[in-house]
C-alpha positions as a Python dict, from the first residue, in 0.01 Angstrom:
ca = {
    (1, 'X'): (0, 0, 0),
    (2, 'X'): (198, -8, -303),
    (3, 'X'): (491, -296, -373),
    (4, 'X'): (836, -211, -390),
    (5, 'X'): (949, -173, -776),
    (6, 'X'): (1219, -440, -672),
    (7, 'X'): (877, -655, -669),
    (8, 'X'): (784, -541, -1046),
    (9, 'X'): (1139, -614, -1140),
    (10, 'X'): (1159, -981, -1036),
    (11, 'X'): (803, -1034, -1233),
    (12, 'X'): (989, -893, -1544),
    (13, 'X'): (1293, -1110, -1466),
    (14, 'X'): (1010, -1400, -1432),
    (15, 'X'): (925, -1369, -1770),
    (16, 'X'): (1216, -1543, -1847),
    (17, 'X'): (958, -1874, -1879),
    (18, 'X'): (821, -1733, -2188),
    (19, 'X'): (1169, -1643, -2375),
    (20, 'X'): (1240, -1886, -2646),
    (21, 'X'): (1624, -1881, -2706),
    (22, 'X'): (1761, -1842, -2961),
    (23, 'X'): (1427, -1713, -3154),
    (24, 'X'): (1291, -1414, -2886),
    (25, 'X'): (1065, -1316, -3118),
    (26, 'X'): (874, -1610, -3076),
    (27, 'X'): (815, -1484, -2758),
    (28, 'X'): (503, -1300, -2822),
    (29, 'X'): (515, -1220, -3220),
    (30, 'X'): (221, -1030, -3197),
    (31, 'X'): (338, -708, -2982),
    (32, 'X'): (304, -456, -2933),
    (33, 'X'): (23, -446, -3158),
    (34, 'X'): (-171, -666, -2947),
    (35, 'X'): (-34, -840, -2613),
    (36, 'X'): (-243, -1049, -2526),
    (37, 'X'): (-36, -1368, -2481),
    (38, 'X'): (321, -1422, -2292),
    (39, 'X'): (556, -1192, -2328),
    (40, 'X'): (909, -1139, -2245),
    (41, 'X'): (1044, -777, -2366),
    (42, 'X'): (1065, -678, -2001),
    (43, 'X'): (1259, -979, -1936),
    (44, 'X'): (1535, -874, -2223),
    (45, 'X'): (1569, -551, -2103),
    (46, 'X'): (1642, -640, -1730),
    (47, 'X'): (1886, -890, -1882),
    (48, 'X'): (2057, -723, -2204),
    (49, 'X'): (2440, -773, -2172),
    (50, 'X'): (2521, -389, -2099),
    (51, 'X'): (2248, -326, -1874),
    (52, 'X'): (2409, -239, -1532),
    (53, 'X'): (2214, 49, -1336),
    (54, 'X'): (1792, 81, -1334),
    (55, 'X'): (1616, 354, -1200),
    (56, 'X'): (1228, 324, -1131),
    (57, 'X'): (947, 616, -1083),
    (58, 'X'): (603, 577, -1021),
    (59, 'X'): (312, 735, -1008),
    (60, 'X'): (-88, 728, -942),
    (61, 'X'): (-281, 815, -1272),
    (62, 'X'): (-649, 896, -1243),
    (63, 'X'): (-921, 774, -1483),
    (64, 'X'): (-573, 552, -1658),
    (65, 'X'): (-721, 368, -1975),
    (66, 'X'): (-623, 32, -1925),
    (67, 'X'): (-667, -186, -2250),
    (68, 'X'): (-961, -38, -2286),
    (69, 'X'): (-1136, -26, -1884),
    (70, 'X'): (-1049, 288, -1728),
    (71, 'X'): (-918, 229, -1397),
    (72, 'X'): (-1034, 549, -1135),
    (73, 'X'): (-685, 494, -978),
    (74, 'X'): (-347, 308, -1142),
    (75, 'X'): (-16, 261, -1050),
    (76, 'X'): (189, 312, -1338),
    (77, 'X'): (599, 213, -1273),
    (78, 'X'): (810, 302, -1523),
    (79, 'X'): (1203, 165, -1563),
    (80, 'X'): (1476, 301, -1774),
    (81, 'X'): (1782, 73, -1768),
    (82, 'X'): (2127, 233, -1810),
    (83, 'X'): (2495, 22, -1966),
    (84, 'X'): (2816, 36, -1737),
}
C-alpha cells in the first residue's frame, strides 16, 4: 500500500528545518550535483509566493536506478506546482 501524495507533500513542506533564510542556498550548496546532505528545494517550491494549485502522478518503475542500487520496484511521485 502506497501513501497518499498529500503524505510526500507534508515531508517536502518538512524540509522547512533545513532552509536557512535569508541564504537558501546554504541549504544544501552541493545539489544537485550530489545530495547527499539536507535539502530544502522541495520545500521552496511547495512554498514559492505564486504557487497556488499542485497536481501529483505516480507511478511504479521496474529495475529504477536509485543513486546507484537498482530497486526491482519504485514508487516514483512526481509534482508540478501551478501560480493563481
Amino acid at each position: 500500500r502506497y501513501r497518499p501524495p498529500t503524505f510526500h507533500v507534508q515531508a517536502w513542506y518538512d524540509e522547512v528545518r533545513d532552509f536557512t533564510y535569508p541564504h537558501p542556498h546554504e541549504c544544501n550548496p552541493y545539489c544537485p550535483y550530489r545530495c547527499s546532505g539536507p535539502v530544502c528545494t522541495h520545500y521552496t517550491q511547495v512554498v514559492w509566493a505564486t504557487s497556488s494549485r499542485i497536481g501529483c502522478a505516480i507511478n511504479l518503475c521496474h529495475n529504477m536506478n536509485i543513486w546507484g542500487q537498482i530497486w526491482p520496484k519504485a514508487v516514483y511521485l512526481v509534482c508540478n506546482y501551478s501560480p493563481k
